[in-house]
mmCIF file with all atom_site columns, C-alpha atoms in Angstrom:
data_model
loop_
_atom_site.group_PDB
_atom_site.id
_atom_site.type_symbol
_atom_site.label_atom_id
_atom_site.label_alt_id
_atom_site.label_comp_id
_atom_site.label_asym_id
_atom_site.label_entity_id
_atom_site.label_seq_id
_atom_site.pdbx_PDB_ins_code
_atom_site.Cartn_x
_atom_site.Cartn_y
_atom_site.Cartn_z
_atom_site.occupancy
_atom_site.B_iso_or_equiv
_atom_site.pdbx_formal_charge
_atom_site.auth_seq_id
_atom_site.auth_comp_id
_atom_site.auth_asym_id
_atom_site.auth_atom_id
_atom_site.pdbx_PDB_model_num
ATOM 1   C CA . MET A 1 1   ? -5.047  -27.556 -18.279 1.00 0.00 ? 779 MET A CA 1
ATOM 2   C CA . ALA A 1 2   ? -6.199  -26.595 -14.799 1.00 0.00 ? 780 ALA A CA 1
ATOM 3   C CA . GLU A 1 3   ? -9.807  -27.042 -13.991 1.00 0.00 ? 781 GLU A CA 1
ATOM 4   C CA . ALA A 1 4   ? -10.192 -23.848 -12.036 1.00 0.00 ? 782 ALA A CA 1
ATOM 5   C CA . ALA A 1 5   ? -12.450 -21.272 -13.657 1.00 0.00 ? 783 ALA A CA 1
ATOM 6   C CA . ALA A 1 6   ? -12.701 -17.490 -13.317 1.00 0.00 ? 784 ALA A CA 1
ATOM 7   C CA . GLY A 1 7   ? -16.076 -16.339 -12.248 1.00 0.00 ? 785 GLY A CA 1
ATOM 8   C CA . ASP A 1 8   ? -18.454 -16.796 -15.166 1.00 0.00 ? 786 ASP A CA 1
ATOM 9   C CA . GLY A 1 9   ? -19.337 -20.476 -15.101 1.00 0.00 ? 787 GLY A CA 1
ATOM 10  C CA . GLY A 1 10  ? -16.435 -22.471 -16.419 1.00 0.00 ? 788 GLY A CA 1
ATOM 11  C CA . ALA A 1 11  ? -14.457 -20.100 -18.609 1.00 0.00 ? 789 ALA A CA 1
ATOM 12  C CA . PRO A 1 12  ? -10.751 -20.489 -17.756 1.00 0.00 ? 790 PRO A CA 1
ATOM 13  C CA . GLY A 1 13  ? -9.033  -17.556 -16.093 1.00 0.00 ? 791 GLY A CA 1
ATOM 14  C CA . ARG A 1 14  ? -5.958  -15.811 -17.390 1.00 0.00 ? 792 ARG A CA 1
ATOM 15  C CA . ALA A 1 15  ? -3.614  -17.865 -15.239 1.00 0.00 ? 793 ALA A CA 1
ATOM 16  C CA . GLU A 1 16  ? -5.032  -21.110 -16.646 1.00 0.00 ? 794 GLU A CA 1
ATOM 17  C CA . LEU A 1 17  ? -4.885  -19.820 -20.220 1.00 0.00 ? 795 LEU A CA 1
ATOM 18  C CA . MET A 1 18  ? -1.246  -18.796 -19.673 1.00 0.00 ? 796 MET A CA 1
ATOM 19  C CA . ALA A 1 19  ? -0.488  -22.282 -18.324 1.00 0.00 ? 797 ALA A CA 1
ATOM 20  C CA . ALA A 1 20  ? -2.118  -23.849 -21.392 1.00 0.00 ? 798 ALA A CA 1
ATOM 21  C CA . VAL A 1 21  ? -0.133  -21.588 -23.784 1.00 0.00 ? 799 VAL A CA 1
ATOM 22  C CA . VAL A 1 22  ? 3.076   -22.348 -22.016 1.00 0.00 ? 800 VAL A CA 1
ATOM 23  C CA . GLU A 1 23  ? 2.364   -26.056 -22.120 1.00 0.00 ? 801 GLU A CA 1
ATOM 24  C CA . ALA A 1 24  ? 1.508   -25.914 -25.889 1.00 0.00 ? 802 ALA A CA 1
ATOM 25  C CA . PHE A 1 25  ? 4.716   -23.914 -26.450 1.00 0.00 ? 803 PHE A CA 1
ATOM 26  C CA . SER A 1 26  ? 6.824   -26.536 -24.576 1.00 0.00 ? 804 SER A CA 1
ATOM 27  C CA . GLU A 1 27  ? 5.244   -29.340 -26.561 1.00 0.00 ? 805 GLU A CA 1
ATOM 28  C CA . ARG A 1 28  ? 5.857   -27.669 -29.864 1.00 0.00 ? 806 ARG A CA 1
ATOM 29  C CA . LEU A 1 29  ? 9.394   -26.833 -28.863 1.00 0.00 ? 807 LEU A CA 1
ATOM 30  C CA . LEU A 1 30  ? 10.103  -30.438 -27.966 1.00 0.00 ? 808 LEU A CA 1
ATOM 31  C CA . ALA A 1 31  ? 8.300   -31.667 -31.148 1.00 0.00 ? 809 ALA A CA 1
ATOM 32  C CA . ALA A 1 32  ? 10.638  -29.501 -33.128 1.00 0.00 ? 810 ALA A CA 1
ATOM 33  C CA . GLY A 1 33  ? 13.519  -31.519 -31.679 1.00 0.00 ? 811 GLY A CA 1
ATOM 34  C CA . SER A 1 34  ? 12.058  -34.888 -32.762 1.00 0.00 ? 812 SER A CA 1
ATOM 35  C CA . TYR A 1 35  ? 14.169  -38.061 -32.897 1.00 0.00 ? 813 TYR A CA 1
ATOM 36  C CA . GLU A 1 36  ? 14.086  -38.068 -36.628 1.00 0.00 ? 814 GLU A CA 1
ATOM 37  C CA . ARG A 1 37  ? 15.510  -34.610 -36.907 1.00 0.00 ? 815 ARG A CA 1
ATOM 38  C CA . PHE A 1 38  ? 18.061  -35.428 -34.201 1.00 0.00 ? 816 PHE A CA 1
ATOM 39  C CA . ALA A 1 39  ? 19.153  -38.661 -35.930 1.00 0.00 ? 817 ALA A CA 1
ATOM 40  C CA . HIS A 1 40  ? 19.214  -36.791 -39.320 1.00 0.00 ? 818 HIS A CA 1
ATOM 41  C CA . SER A 1 41  ? 21.540  -34.135 -37.833 1.00 0.00 ? 819 SER A CA 1
ATOM 42  C CA . TYR A 1 42  ? 23.934  -36.794 -36.433 1.00 0.00 ? 820 TYR A CA 1
ATOM 43  C CA . ARG A 1 43  ? 23.647  -39.256 -39.296 1.00 0.00 ? 821 ARG A CA 1
ATOM 44  C CA . ARG A 1 44  ? 27.045  -40.882 -38.934 1.00 0.00 ? 822 ARG A CA 1
ATOM 45  C CA . PHE A 1 45  ? 26.673  -41.343 -35.219 1.00 0.00 ? 823 PHE A CA 1
ATOM 46  C CA . TYR A 1 46  ? 23.123  -42.710 -35.764 1.00 0.00 ? 824 TYR A CA 1
ATOM 47  C CA . ARG A 1 47  ? 24.282  -45.281 -38.338 1.00 0.00 ? 825 ARG A CA 1
ATOM 48  C CA . ALA A 1 48  ? 27.078  -46.478 -36.109 1.00 0.00 ? 826 ALA A CA 1
ATOM 49  C CA . LEU A 1 49  ? 25.048  -46.555 -32.799 1.00 0.00 ? 827 LEU A CA 1
ATOM 50  C CA . PRO A 1 50  ? 21.400  -46.144 -33.191 1.00 0.00 ? 828 PRO A CA 1
ATOM 51  C CA . HIS A 1 51  ? 20.392  -47.228 -29.730 1.00 0.00 ? 829 HIS A CA 1
ATOM 52  C CA . VAL A 1 52  ? 22.968  -44.837 -28.169 1.00 0.00 ? 830 VAL A CA 1
ATOM 53  C CA . THR A 1 53  ? 21.614  -42.008 -30.432 1.00 0.00 ? 831 THR A CA 1
ATOM 54  C CA . ARG A 1 54  ? 18.036  -42.703 -29.113 1.00 0.00 ? 832 ARG A CA 1
ATOM 55  C CA . SER A 1 55  ? 19.269  -42.661 -25.563 1.00 0.00 ? 833 SER A CA 1
ATOM 56  C CA . ILE A 1 56  ? 21.140  -39.381 -26.048 1.00 0.00 ? 834 ILE A CA 1
ATOM 57  C CA . HIS A 1 57  ? 18.020  -37.873 -27.654 1.00 0.00 ? 835 HIS A CA 1
ATOM 58  C CA . GLN A 1 58  ? 15.813  -38.958 -24.809 1.00 0.00 ? 836 GLN A CA 1
ATOM 59  C CA . GLN A 1 59  ? 18.222  -37.418 -22.259 1.00 0.00 ? 837 GLN A CA 1
ATOM 60  C CA . PHE A 1 60  ? 18.407  -34.255 -24.337 1.00 0.00 ? 838 PHE A CA 1
ATOM 61  C CA . VAL A 1 61  ? 14.560  -33.974 -24.444 1.00 0.00 ? 839 VAL A CA 1
ATOM 62  C CA . GLU A 1 62  ? 14.214  -34.614 -20.752 1.00 0.00 ? 840 GLU A CA 1
ATOM 63  C CA . GLN A 1 63  ? 16.866  -32.029 -19.848 1.00 0.00 ? 841 GLN A CA 1
ATOM 64  C CA . LEU A 1 64  ? 15.391  -29.547 -22.282 1.00 0.00 ? 842 LEU A CA 1
ATOM 65  C CA . ARG A 1 65  ? 11.870  -30.069 -20.869 1.00 0.00 ? 843 ARG A CA 1
ATOM 66  C CA . ALA A 1 66  ? 13.190  -29.631 -17.299 1.00 0.00 ? 844 ALA A CA 1
ATOM 67  C CA . ALA A 1 67  ? 15.176  -26.497 -18.188 1.00 0.00 ? 845 ALA A CA 1
ATOM 68  C CA . VAL A 1 68  ? 12.276  -24.858 -20.012 1.00 0.00 ? 846 VAL A CA 1
ATOM 69  C CA . THR A 1 69  ? 9.798   -25.727 -17.208 1.00 0.00 ? 847 THR A CA 1
ATOM 70  C CA . GLU A 1 70  ? 12.192  -24.462 -14.563 1.00 0.00 ? 848 GLU A CA 1
ATOM 71  C CA . GLU A 1 71  ? 12.827  -21.183 -16.437 1.00 0.00 ? 849 GLU A CA 1
ATOM 72  C CA . ILE A 1 72  ? 9.116   -20.643 -16.983 1.00 0.00 ? 850 ILE A CA 1
ATOM 73  C CA . GLN A 1 73  ? 8.384   -21.250 -13.300 1.00 0.00 ? 851 GLN A CA 1
ATOM 74  C CA . GLU A 1 74  ? 11.141  -18.851 -12.312 1.00 0.00 ? 852 GLU A CA 1
ATOM 75  C CA . VAL A 1 75  ? 9.695   -16.116 -14.561 1.00 0.00 ? 853 VAL A CA 1
ATOM 76  C CA . LYS A 1 76  ? 6.276   -16.695 -13.095 1.00 0.00 ? 854 LYS A CA 1
ATOM 77  C CA . LYS A 1 77  ? 7.580   -16.556 -9.589  1.00 0.00 ? 855 LYS A CA 1
ATOM 78  C CA . GLU A 1 78  ? 9.706   -13.487 -10.080 1.00 0.00 ? 856 GLU A CA 1
ATOM 79  C CA . GLY A 1 79  ? 6.957   -11.576 -11.776 1.00 0.00 ? 857 GLY A CA 1
ATOM 80  C CA . ASN A 1 80  ? 4.248   -12.856 -9.393  1.00 0.00 ? 858 ASN A CA 1
ATOM 81  C CA . LEU A 1 81  ? 2.311   -13.578 -12.592 1.00 0.00 ? 859 LEU A CA 1
ATOM 82  C CA . GLU A 1 82  ? -0.245  -16.051 -11.337 1.00 0.00 ? 860 GLU A CA 1
ATOM 83  C CA . GLN A 1 83  ? -1.453  -13.746 -8.497  1.00 0.00 ? 861 GLN A CA 1
ATOM 84  C CA . LEU A 1 84  ? -1.474  -10.775 -10.887 1.00 0.00 ? 862 LEU A CA 1
ATOM 85  C CA . LEU A 1 85  ? -3.510  -12.601 -13.520 1.00 0.00 ? 863 LEU A CA 1
ATOM 86  C CA . ARG A 1 86  ? -5.998  -13.846 -10.908 1.00 0.00 ? 864 ARG A CA 1
ATOM 87  C CA . ALA A 1 87  ? -6.272  -10.215 -9.570  1.00 0.00 ? 865 ALA A CA 1
ATOM 88  C CA . LEU A 1 88  ? -6.925  -9.094  -13.164 1.00 0.00 ? 866 LEU A CA 1
ATOM 89  C CA . ASP A 1 89  ? -9.677  -11.706 -13.455 1.00 0.00 ? 867 ASP A CA 1
ATOM 90  C CA . ARG A 1 90  ? -11.217 -10.476 -10.220 1.00 0.00 ? 868 ARG A CA 1
ATOM 91  C CA . ILE A 1 91  ? -11.107 -6.838  -11.445 1.00 0.00 ? 869 ILE A CA 1
ATOM 92  C CA . GLU A 1 92  ? -12.726 -7.883  -14.723 1.00 0.00 ? 870 GLU A CA 1
ATOM 93  C CA . GLU A 1 93  ? -15.451 -9.845  -12.851 1.00 0.00 ? 871 GLU A CA 1
ATOM 94  C CA . GLU A 1 94  ? -16.201 -6.873  -10.580 1.00 0.00 ? 872 GLU A CA 1
ATOM 95  C CA . ALA A 1 95  ? -16.325 -4.534  -13.589 1.00 0.00 ? 873 ALA A CA 1
ATOM 96  C CA . ARG A 1 96  ? -18.960 -6.695  -15.313 1.00 0.00 ? 874 ARG A CA 1
ATOM 97  C CA . GLY A 1 97  ? -21.709 -5.421  -13.064 1.00 0.00 ? 875 GLY A CA 1
ATOM 98  C CA . CYS A 1 98  ? -20.737 -1.794  -13.457 1.00 0.00 ? 876 CYS A CA 1
ATOM 99  C CA . GLN A 1 99  ? -23.130 0.209   -15.606 1.00 0.00 ? 877 GLN A CA 1
ATOM 100 C CA . GLN A 1 100 ? -20.869 3.380   -15.809 1.00 0.00 ? 878 GLN A CA 1
ATOM 101 C CA . PRO A 1 101 ? -18.547 3.610   -18.796 1.00 0.00 ? 879 PRO A CA 1
ATOM 102 C CA . ALA A 1 102 ? -14.822 3.074   -17.937 1.00 0.00 ? 880 ALA A CA 1
ATOM 103 C CA . TRP A 1 103 ? -12.622 6.105   -17.774 1.00 0.00 ? 881 TRP A CA 1
ATOM 104 C CA . ARG A 1 104 ? -10.572 6.705   -20.902 1.00 0.00 ? 882 ARG A CA 1
ATOM 105 C CA . PRO A 1 105 ? -7.827  9.254   -21.350 1.00 0.00 ? 883 PRO A CA 1
ATOM 106 C CA . SER A 1 106 ? -8.691  12.319  -23.453 1.00 0.00 ? 884 SER A CA 1
ATOM 107 C CA . GLY A 1 107 ? -5.292  12.560  -24.929 1.00 0.00 ? 885 GLY A CA 1
ATOM 108 C CA . ILE A 1 108 ? -4.540  15.822  -23.141 1.00 0.00 ? 886 ILE A CA 1
ATOM 109 C CA . PRO A 1 109 ? -2.322  14.968  -20.161 1.00 0.00 ? 887 PRO A CA 1
ATOM 110 C CA . GLU A 1 110 ? -3.054  18.193  -18.296 1.00 0.00 ? 888 GLU A CA 1
ATOM 111 C CA . ALA A 1 111 ? -6.870  17.638  -18.593 1.00 0.00 ? 889 ALA A CA 1
ATOM 112 C CA . ASP A 1 112 ? -6.543  14.020  -17.566 1.00 0.00 ? 890 ASP A CA 1
ATOM 113 C CA . ALA A 1 113 ? -4.434  14.832  -14.542 1.00 0.00 ? 891 ALA A CA 1
ATOM 114 C CA . ARG A 1 114 ? -6.814  17.665  -13.610 1.00 0.00 ? 892 ARG A CA 1
ATOM 115 C CA . SER A 1 115 ? -9.843  15.384  -13.885 1.00 0.00 ? 893 SER A CA 1
ATOM 116 C CA . ALA A 1 116 ? -8.246  12.877  -11.601 1.00 0.00 ? 894 ALA A CA 1
ATOM 117 C CA . LEU A 1 117 ? -6.656  15.301  -9.101  1.00 0.00 ? 895 LEU A CA 1
ATOM 118 C CA . VAL A 1 118 ? -9.251  18.031  -8.728  1.00 0.00 ? 896 VAL A CA 1
ATOM 119 C CA . PRO A 1 119 ? -11.908 15.897  -7.014  1.00 0.00 ? 897 PRO A CA 1
ATOM 120 C CA . PHE A 1 120 ? -9.309  14.501  -4.605  1.00 0.00 ? 898 PHE A CA 1
ATOM 121 C CA . LEU A 1 121 ? -7.849  17.957  -3.914  1.00 0.00 ? 899 LEU A CA 1
ATOM 122 C CA . LEU A 1 122 ? -11.324 19.385  -3.283  1.00 0.00 ? 900 LEU A CA 1
ATOM 123 C CA . LYS A 1 123 ? -12.014 16.572  -0.803  1.00 0.00 ? 901 LYS A CA 1
ATOM 124 C CA . GLN A 1 124 ? -8.703  17.295  0.944   1.00 0.00 ? 902 GLN A CA 1
ATOM 125 C CA . ARG A 1 125 ? -9.466  21.012  1.079   1.00 0.00 ? 903 ARG A CA 1
ATOM 126 C CA . GLY A 1 126 ? -12.810 20.307  2.726   1.00 0.00 ? 904 GLY A CA 1
ATOM 127 C CA . PHE A 1 127 ? -11.129 18.002  5.256   1.00 0.00 ? 905 PHE A CA 1
ATOM 128 C CA . LEU A 1 128 ? -8.489  20.665  5.987   1.00 0.00 ? 906 LEU A CA 1
ATOM 129 C CA . ARG A 1 129 ? -11.111 23.345  6.422   1.00 0.00 ? 907 ARG A CA 1
ATOM 130 C CA . ARG A 1 130 ? -13.039 21.230  8.893   1.00 0.00 ? 908 ARG A CA 1
ATOM 131 C CA . ALA A 1 131 ? -9.856  20.553  10.802  1.00 0.00 ? 909 ALA A CA 1
ATOM 132 C CA . LEU A 1 132 ? -9.017  24.203  10.788  1.00 0.00 ? 910 LEU A CA 1
ATOM 133 C CA . SER A 1 133 ? -12.473 25.136  12.048  1.00 0.00 ? 911 SER A CA 1
ATOM 134 C CA . ASP A 1 134 ? -12.226 22.551  14.794  1.00 0.00 ? 912 ASP A CA 1
ATOM 135 C CA . ALA A 1 135 ? -8.729  23.778  15.816  1.00 0.00 ? 913 ALA A CA 1
ATOM 136 C CA . GLN A 1 136 ? -10.033 27.451  15.890  1.00 0.00 ? 914 GLN A CA 1
ATOM 137 C CA . LYS A 1 137 ? -12.978 26.434  18.175  1.00 0.00 ? 915 LYS A CA 1
ATOM 138 C CA . GLU A 1 138 ? -10.590 24.543  20.423  1.00 0.00 ? 916 GLU A CA 1
ATOM 139 C CA . ASN A 1 139 ? -8.188  27.528  20.478  1.00 0.00 ? 917 ASN A CA 1
ATOM 140 C CA . GLY A 1 140 ? -11.069 29.889  21.186  1.00 0.00 ? 918 GLY A CA 1
ATOM 141 C CA . ALA A 1 141 ? -12.213 27.750  24.095  1.00 0.00 ? 919 ALA A CA 1
ATOM 142 C CA . ALA A 1 142 ? -8.656  27.612  25.404  1.00 0.00 ? 920 ALA A CA 1
ATOM 143 C CA . ALA A 1 143 ? -8.221  31.432  25.139  1.00 0.00 ? 921 ALA A CA 1
ATOM 144 C CA . ALA A 1 144 ? -11.517 31.931  27.032  1.00 0.00 ? 922 ALA A CA 1
ATOM 145 C CA . ALA A 1 145 ? -10.286 29.512  29.769  1.00 0.00 ? 923 ALA A CA 1
ATOM 146 C CA . VAL A 1 146 ? -7.084  31.483  30.022  1.00 0.00 ? 924 VAL A CA 1
ATOM 147 C CA . ARG A 1 147 ? -8.915  34.846  30.223  1.00 0.00 ? 925 ARG A CA 1
ATOM 148 C CA . ASP A 1 148 ? -11.179 33.410  33.000  1.00 0.00 ? 926 ASP A CA 1
ATOM 149 C CA . GLY A 1 149 ? -8.130  32.080  34.806  1.00 0.00 ? 927 GLY A CA 1
ATOM 150 C CA . ARG A 1 150 ? -6.360  35.455  34.586  1.00 0.00 ? 928 ARG A CA 1
ATOM 151 C CA . GLU A 1 151 ? -9.432  37.226  35.903  1.00 0.00 ? 929 GLU A CA 1
ATOM 152 C CA . ARG A 1 152 ? -9.655  34.823  38.867  1.00 0.00 ? 930 ARG A CA 1
ATOM 153 C CA . ILE A 1 153 ? -5.978  35.310  39.515  1.00 0.00 ? 931 ILE A CA 1
ATOM 154 C CA . GLU A 1 154 ? -6.364  39.119  39.466  1.00 0.00 ? 932 GLU A CA 1
ATOM 155 C CA . ALA A 1 155 ? -9.443  38.885  41.795  1.00 0.00 ? 933 ALA A CA 1
ATOM 156 C CA . LEU A 1 156 ? -7.354  36.739  44.099  1.00 0.00 ? 934 LEU A CA 1
ATOM 157 C CA . ARG A 1 157 ? -4.449  39.173  43.989  1.00 0.00 ? 935 ARG A CA 1
ATOM 158 C CA . ARG A 1 158 ? -6.867  42.095  44.859  1.00 0.00 ? 936 ARG A CA 1
ATOM 159 C CA . SER A 1 159 ? -8.413  39.988  47.674  1.00 0.00 ? 937 SER A CA 1
ATOM 160 C CA . ILE A 1 160 ? -4.906  39.183  49.046  1.00 0.00 ? 938 ILE A CA 1
ATOM 161 C CA . ALA A 1 161 ? -3.895  42.862  48.877  1.00 0.00 ? 939 ALA A CA 1
ATOM 162 C CA . GLU A 1 162 ? -7.030  43.969  50.621  1.00 0.00 ? 940 GLU A CA 1
ATOM 163 C CA . ARG A 1 163 ? -6.519  41.365  53.409  1.00 0.00 ? 941 ARG A CA 1
ATOM 164 C CA . ALA A 1 164 ? -2.810  42.307  53.718  1.00 0.00 ? 942 ALA A CA 1
ATOM 165 C CA . GLU A 1 165 ? -3.864  45.902  54.216  1.00 0.00 ? 943 GLU A CA 1
ATOM 166 C CA . ALA A 1 166 ? -6.488  44.872  56.750  1.00 0.00 ? 944 ALA A CA 1
ATOM 167 C CA . TRP A 1 167 ? -3.888  42.776  58.508  1.00 0.00 ? 945 TRP A CA 1
ATOM 168 C CA . LYS A 1 168 ? -1.447  45.695  58.582  1.00 0.00 ? 946 LYS A CA 1
ATOM 169 C CA . ALA A 1 169 ? -4.149  47.995  59.898  1.00 0.00 ? 947 ALA A CA 1
ATOM 170 C CA . LEU A 1 170 ? -5.079  45.456  62.543  1.00 0.00 ? 948 LEU A CA 1
ATOM 171 C CA . SER A 1 171 ? -1.496  45.004  63.420  1.00 0.00 ? 949 SER A CA 1
ATOM 172 C CA . GLY A 1 172 ? -1.000  48.761  63.826  1.00 0.00 ? 950 GLY A CA 1
ATOM 173 C CA . GLU A 1 173 ? -4.108  49.044  65.996  1.00 0.00 ? 951 GLU A CA 1
ATOM 174 C CA . GLN A 1 174 ? -2.967  46.095  68.101  1.00 0.00 ? 952 GLN A CA 1
ATOM 175 C CA . GLN A 1 175 ? 0.429   47.743  68.613  1.00 0.00 ? 953 GLN A CA 1
ATOM 176 C CA . GLN A 1 176 ? -1.298  50.998  69.701  1.00 0.00 ? 954 GLN A CA 1
ATOM 177 C CA . LEU A 1 177 ? -3.636  49.157  71.976  1.00 0.00 ? 955 LEU A CA 1
ATOM 178 C CA . THR A 1 178 ? -0.755  47.148  73.484  1.00 0.00 ? 956 THR A CA 1
ATOM 179 C CA . ALA A 1 179 ? 1.228   50.329  73.971  1.00 0.00 ? 957 ALA A CA 1
ATOM 180 C CA . ALA A 1 180 ? -1.773  52.124  75.587  1.00 0.00 ? 958 ALA A CA 1
ATOM 181 C CA . LEU A 1 181 ? -2.361  49.247  77.983  1.00 0.00 ? 959 LEU A CA 1
ATOM 182 C CA . GLN A 1 182 ? 1.155   48.848  79.147  1.00 0.00 ? 960 GLN A CA 1
ATOM 183 C CA . PRO A 1 183 ? 2.081   50.781  82.221  1.00 0.00 ? 961 PRO A CA 1
ATOM 184 C CA . ARG A 1 184 ? 4.349   53.681  81.775  1.00 0.00 ? 962 ARG A CA 1
ATOM 185 C CA . GLN A 1 185 ? 7.581   53.510  83.468  1.00 0.00 ? 963 GLN A CA 1
#
């Protein structure tokens, strides 16, 4: 059995316990196929060739051991069992220091779902309200900037119109002055 321990001073973790159980299972499975049973099942062959029967049994046991070990390793690998069991050990270790009682379902699915979802949804609503408030402030500032810009444009337009009128008046006076100063023919 592996020497690694899960958190509390030497007690084996779930992965190590599973490895020990699998090892014990394999040993019992192979013990069930003992040489005596094998020889008893193939009595005539055993009586004729006992040394060949022993060799066949040894090959059978070795192949069975390899096949069982390979299959167990494949199941562990496919299911990611060792990492999951170690993660479960870590979760259990973290929960040991927790003084609050663990959550248990009430048996009423609607109430259980509500108790889990309502705090989350309230938190989300608060977040969305803050985001809306921030967006409204930004939009208000942008609208004020647009109003200020429009007022400046209108003031510039008026100033331009006044200067154009002044220019036209000056131009008209210049033409009259030019006409008055020119000799008559």
